[in-house]
Short mmCIF file of C-alpha atoms in Angstrom, two decimals:
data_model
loop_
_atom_site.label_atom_id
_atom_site.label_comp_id
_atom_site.label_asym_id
_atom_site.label_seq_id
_atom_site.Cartn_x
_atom_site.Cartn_y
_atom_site.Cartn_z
CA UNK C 1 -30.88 -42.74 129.49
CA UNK C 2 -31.61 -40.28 132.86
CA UNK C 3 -34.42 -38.02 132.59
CA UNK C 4 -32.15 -35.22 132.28
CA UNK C 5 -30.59 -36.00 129.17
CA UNK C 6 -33.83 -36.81 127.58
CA UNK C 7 -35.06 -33.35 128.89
CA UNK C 8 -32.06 -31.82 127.43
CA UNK C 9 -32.36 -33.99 123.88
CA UNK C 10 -35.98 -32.88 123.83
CA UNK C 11 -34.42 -28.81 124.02
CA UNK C 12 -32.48 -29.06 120.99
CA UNK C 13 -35.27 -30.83 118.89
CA UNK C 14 -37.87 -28.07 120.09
CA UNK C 15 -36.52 -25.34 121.11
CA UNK C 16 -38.36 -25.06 124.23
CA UNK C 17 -36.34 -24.07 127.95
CA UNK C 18 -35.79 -27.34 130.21
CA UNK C 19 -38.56 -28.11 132.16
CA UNK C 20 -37.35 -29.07 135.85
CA UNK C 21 -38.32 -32.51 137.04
CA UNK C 22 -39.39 -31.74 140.70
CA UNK C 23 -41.17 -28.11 140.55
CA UNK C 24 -42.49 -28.66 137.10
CA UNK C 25 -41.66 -24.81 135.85
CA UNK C 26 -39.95 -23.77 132.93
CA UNK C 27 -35.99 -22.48 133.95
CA UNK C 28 -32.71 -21.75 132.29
CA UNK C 29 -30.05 -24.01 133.54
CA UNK C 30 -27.03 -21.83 134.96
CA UNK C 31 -25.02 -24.28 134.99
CA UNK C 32 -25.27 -28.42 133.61
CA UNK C 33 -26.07 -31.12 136.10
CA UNK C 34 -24.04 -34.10 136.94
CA UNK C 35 -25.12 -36.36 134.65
CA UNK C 36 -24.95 -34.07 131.54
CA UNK C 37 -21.49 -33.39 132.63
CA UNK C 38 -20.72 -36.62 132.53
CA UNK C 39 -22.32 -37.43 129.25
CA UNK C 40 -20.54 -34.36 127.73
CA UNK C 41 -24.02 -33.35 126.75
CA UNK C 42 -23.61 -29.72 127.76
CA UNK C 43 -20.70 -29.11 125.35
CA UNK C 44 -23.01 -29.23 122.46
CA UNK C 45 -23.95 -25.57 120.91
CA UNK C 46 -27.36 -26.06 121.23
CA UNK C 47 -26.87 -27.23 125.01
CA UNK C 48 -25.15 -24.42 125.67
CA UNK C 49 -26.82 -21.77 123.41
CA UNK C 50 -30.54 -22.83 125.28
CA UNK C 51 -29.57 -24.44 128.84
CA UNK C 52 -26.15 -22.94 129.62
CA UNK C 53 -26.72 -18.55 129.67
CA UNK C 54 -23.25 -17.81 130.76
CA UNK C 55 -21.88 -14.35 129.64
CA UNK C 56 -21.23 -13.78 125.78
CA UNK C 57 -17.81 -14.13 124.79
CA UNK C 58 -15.41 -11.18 125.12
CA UNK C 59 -15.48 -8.98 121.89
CA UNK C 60 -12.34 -8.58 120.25
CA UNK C 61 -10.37 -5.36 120.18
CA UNK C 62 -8.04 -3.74 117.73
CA UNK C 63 -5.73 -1.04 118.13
CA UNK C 64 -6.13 1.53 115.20
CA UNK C 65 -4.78 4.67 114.35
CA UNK C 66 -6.64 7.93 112.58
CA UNK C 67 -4.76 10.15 110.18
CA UNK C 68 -6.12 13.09 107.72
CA UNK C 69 -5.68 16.80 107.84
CA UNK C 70 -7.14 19.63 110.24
CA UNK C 71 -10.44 20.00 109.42
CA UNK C 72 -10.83 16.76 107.78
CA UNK C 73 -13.76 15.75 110.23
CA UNK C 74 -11.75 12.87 111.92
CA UNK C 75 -12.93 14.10 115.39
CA UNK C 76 -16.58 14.59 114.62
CA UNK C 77 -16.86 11.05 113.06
CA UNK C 78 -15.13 9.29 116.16
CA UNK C 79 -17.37 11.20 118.93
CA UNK C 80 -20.58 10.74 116.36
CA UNK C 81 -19.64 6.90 116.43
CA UNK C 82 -19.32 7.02 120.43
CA UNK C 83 -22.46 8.55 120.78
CA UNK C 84 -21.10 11.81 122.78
CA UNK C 85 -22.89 15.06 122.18
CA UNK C 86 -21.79 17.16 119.58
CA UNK C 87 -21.59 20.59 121.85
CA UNK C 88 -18.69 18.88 123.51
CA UNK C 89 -16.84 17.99 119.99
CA UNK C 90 -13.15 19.86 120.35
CA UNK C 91 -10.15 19.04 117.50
CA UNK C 92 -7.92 17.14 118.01
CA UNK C 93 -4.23 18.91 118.50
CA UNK C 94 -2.06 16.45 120.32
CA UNK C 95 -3.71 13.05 120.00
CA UNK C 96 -6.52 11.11 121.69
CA UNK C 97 -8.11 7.35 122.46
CA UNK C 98 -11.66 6.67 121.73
CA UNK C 99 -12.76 3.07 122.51
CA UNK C 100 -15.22 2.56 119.54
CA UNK C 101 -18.01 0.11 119.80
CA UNK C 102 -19.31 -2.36 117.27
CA UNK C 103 -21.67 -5.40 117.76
CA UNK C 104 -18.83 -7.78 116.83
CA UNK C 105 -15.43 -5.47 118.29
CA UNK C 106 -13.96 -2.61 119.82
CA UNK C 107 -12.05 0.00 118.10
CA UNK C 108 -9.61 1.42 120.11
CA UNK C 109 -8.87 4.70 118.06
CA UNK C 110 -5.63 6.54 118.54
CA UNK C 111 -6.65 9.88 116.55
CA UNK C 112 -3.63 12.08 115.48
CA UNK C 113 -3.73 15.75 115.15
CA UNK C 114 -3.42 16.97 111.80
CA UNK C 115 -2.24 20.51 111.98
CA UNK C 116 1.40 21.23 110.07
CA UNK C 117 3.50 21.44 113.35
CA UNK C 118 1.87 17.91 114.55
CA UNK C 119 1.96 16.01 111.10
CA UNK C 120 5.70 15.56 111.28
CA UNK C 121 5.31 13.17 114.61
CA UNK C 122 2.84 10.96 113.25
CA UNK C 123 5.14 8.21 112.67
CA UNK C 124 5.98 7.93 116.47
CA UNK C 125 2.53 6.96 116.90
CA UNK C 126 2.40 4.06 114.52
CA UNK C 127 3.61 1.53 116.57
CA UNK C 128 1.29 -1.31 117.94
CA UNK C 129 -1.30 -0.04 115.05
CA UNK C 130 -3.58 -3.48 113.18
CA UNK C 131 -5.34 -0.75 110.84
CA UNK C 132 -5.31 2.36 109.55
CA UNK C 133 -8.34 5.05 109.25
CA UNK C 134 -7.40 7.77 106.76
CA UNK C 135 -10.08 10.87 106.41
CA UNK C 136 -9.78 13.12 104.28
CA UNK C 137 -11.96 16.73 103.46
CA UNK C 138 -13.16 16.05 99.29
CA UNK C 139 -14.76 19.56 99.49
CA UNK C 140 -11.29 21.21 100.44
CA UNK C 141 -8.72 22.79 98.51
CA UNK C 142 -6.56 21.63 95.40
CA UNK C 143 -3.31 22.55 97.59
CA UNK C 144 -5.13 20.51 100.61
CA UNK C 145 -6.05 17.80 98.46
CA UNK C 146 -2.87 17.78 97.27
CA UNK C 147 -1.25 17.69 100.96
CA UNK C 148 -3.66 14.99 101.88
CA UNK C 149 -2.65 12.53 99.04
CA UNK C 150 1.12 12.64 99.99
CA UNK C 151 0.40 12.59 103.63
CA UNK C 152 -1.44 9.06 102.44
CA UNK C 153 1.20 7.96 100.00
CA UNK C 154 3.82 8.30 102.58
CA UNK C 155 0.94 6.10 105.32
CA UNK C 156 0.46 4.02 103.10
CA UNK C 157 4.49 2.93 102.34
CA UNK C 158 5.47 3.46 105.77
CA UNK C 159 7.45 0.63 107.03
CA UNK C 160 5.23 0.67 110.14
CA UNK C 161 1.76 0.63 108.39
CA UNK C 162 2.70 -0.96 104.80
CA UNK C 163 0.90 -4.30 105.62
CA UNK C 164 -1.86 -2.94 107.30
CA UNK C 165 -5.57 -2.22 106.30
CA UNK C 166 -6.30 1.06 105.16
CA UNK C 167 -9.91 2.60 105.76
CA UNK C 168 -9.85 5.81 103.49
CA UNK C 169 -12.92 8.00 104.10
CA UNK C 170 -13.56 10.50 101.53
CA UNK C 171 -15.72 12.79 104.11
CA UNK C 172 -18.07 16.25 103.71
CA UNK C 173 -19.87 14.53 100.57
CA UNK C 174 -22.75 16.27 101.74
CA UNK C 175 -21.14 19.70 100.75
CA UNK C 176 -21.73 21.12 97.28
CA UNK C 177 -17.81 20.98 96.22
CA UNK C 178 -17.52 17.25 97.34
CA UNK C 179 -15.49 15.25 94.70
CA UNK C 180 -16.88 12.05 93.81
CA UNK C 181 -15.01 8.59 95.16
CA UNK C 182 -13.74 8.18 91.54
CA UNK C 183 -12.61 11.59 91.63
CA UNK C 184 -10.87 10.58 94.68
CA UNK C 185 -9.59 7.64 93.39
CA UNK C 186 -7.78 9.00 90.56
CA UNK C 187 -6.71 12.01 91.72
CA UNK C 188 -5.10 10.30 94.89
CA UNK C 189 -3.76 7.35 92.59
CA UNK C 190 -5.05 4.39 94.52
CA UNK C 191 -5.29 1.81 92.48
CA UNK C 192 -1.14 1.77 91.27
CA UNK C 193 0.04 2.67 94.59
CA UNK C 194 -1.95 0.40 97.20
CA UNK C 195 -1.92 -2.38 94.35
CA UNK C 196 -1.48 -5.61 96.95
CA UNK C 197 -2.41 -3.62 99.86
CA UNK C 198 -5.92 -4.29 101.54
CA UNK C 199 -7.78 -0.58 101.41
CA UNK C 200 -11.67 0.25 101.32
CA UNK C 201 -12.00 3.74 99.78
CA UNK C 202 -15.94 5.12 101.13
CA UNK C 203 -17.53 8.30 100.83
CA UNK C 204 -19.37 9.96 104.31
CA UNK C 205 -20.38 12.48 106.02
CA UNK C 206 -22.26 12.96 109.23
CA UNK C 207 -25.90 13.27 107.89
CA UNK C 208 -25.20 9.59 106.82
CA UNK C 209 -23.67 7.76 109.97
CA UNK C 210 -25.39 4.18 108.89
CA UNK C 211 -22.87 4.28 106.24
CA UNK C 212 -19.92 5.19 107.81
CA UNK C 213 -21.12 2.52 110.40
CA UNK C 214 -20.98 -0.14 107.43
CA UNK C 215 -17.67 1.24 106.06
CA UNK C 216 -16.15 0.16 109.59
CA UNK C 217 -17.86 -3.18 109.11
CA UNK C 218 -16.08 -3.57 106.26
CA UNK C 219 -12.41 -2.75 108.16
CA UNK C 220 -13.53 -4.87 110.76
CA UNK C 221 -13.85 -7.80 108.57
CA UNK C 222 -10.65 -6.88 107.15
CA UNK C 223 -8.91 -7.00 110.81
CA UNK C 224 -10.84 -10.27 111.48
CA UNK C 225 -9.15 -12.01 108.45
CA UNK C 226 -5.88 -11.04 109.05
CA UNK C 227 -6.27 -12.91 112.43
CA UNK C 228 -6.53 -15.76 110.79
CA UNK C 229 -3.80 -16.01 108.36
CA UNK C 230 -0.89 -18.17 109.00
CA UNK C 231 1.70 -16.44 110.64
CA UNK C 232 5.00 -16.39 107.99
CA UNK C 233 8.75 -17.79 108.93
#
């Protein structure tokens, strides 16, 4: 066996970088040598992983689209996720695209206005949509409440969105009239409606963005495994 290939065996036993024949220094292979090529020794994941530090794969991206009322706090969440300051924090009263970032995807957020006059056109902005992010104020109003749950029963049975997954955010929790998830929950009449559907009802507010950080985790992993089921006929 060539000295390379033992080099390279001795890597994935130790963990150590490849130590280079003729200068004797420690160095990161850019690319394999000829005889590793040729003994298919730098397709292993170790090989590659220690010896071969190519760029990381692409992340995936997914196109969603963010519904709720005015006033809801969908704007606030999306520029506290991209980092941007909050002086520069305007609603929303047409539409606008945030590319969200994640350690394992992008988000590429189509955010709907949610005044009255706006509502009404939502549905010509479903198209192309592989999730659904649905905030809603639980400190507001019965009679906005009460708006907010049929604007959601009609997302969630829209021909467009029916099969997607829903991320409901049940935001302002840090406000003193907050209802309570199961509040939410009942009120809103999850559990008989979205029966079959994939949703993740989570409470939030900006003085907790770690946890609206982990409710996205949880849509991404929802988007992740509906790229892997098998297509129907």
């Amino acid at each position: 066996m060539s000295e390379c290939i033992q080099l390279s065996f001795a890597v994935c036993r130790i963990g150590i970088y490849t130590v280079c024949q003729k200068s004797g220094s420690c160095q990161v292979l850019s690319a394999p040598c000829q005889e590793c090529q040729e003994a298919n020794l730098h397709k292993t994941p170790c090989f590659r992983a220690l010896c071969c530090k190519g760029p990381p794969p692409p992340r995936p991206e997914y196109d969603l689209v963010c519904i709720g009322l005015s006033g809801s706090g969908k704007t606030s969440l999306l520029s506290q996720l991209c980092s941007e300051s909050p002086e520069n924090i305007v609603s929303t009263t047409g539409f606008s695209i945030k590319a969200v970032p994640f350690q394992n995807a992008i988000l590429n957020v189509k955010e709907l206005g949610g005044a009255d006059n706006i509502r009404k056109y939502w549905s010509r902005y479903y198209q192309g949509s592989q999730g659904v992010i649905f905030v809603l104020d639980s400190a507001s109003s019965e009679d906005d409440l009460e708006t907010a749950r049929n604007e959601l029963h009609s997302a969630l049975q829209h021909p467009q969105l029916c099969t997607l997954p829903f991320l409901i955010l049940a935001n302002h929790q840090d406000k003193p009239a907050a209802r309570s998830v199961q509040e939410i929950k009942k009120y809103f009449e999850l559990e008989p409606l979205a029966r079959g559907k994939r949703w993740i009802l989570k409470p939030c507010s900006l003085d907790d963005m770690e946890a609206v950080k982990d409710s996205f985790s949880l849509l991404i992993n929802l988007l992740e495994e509906r790229d892997f089921e098998p297509s129907r006929m």
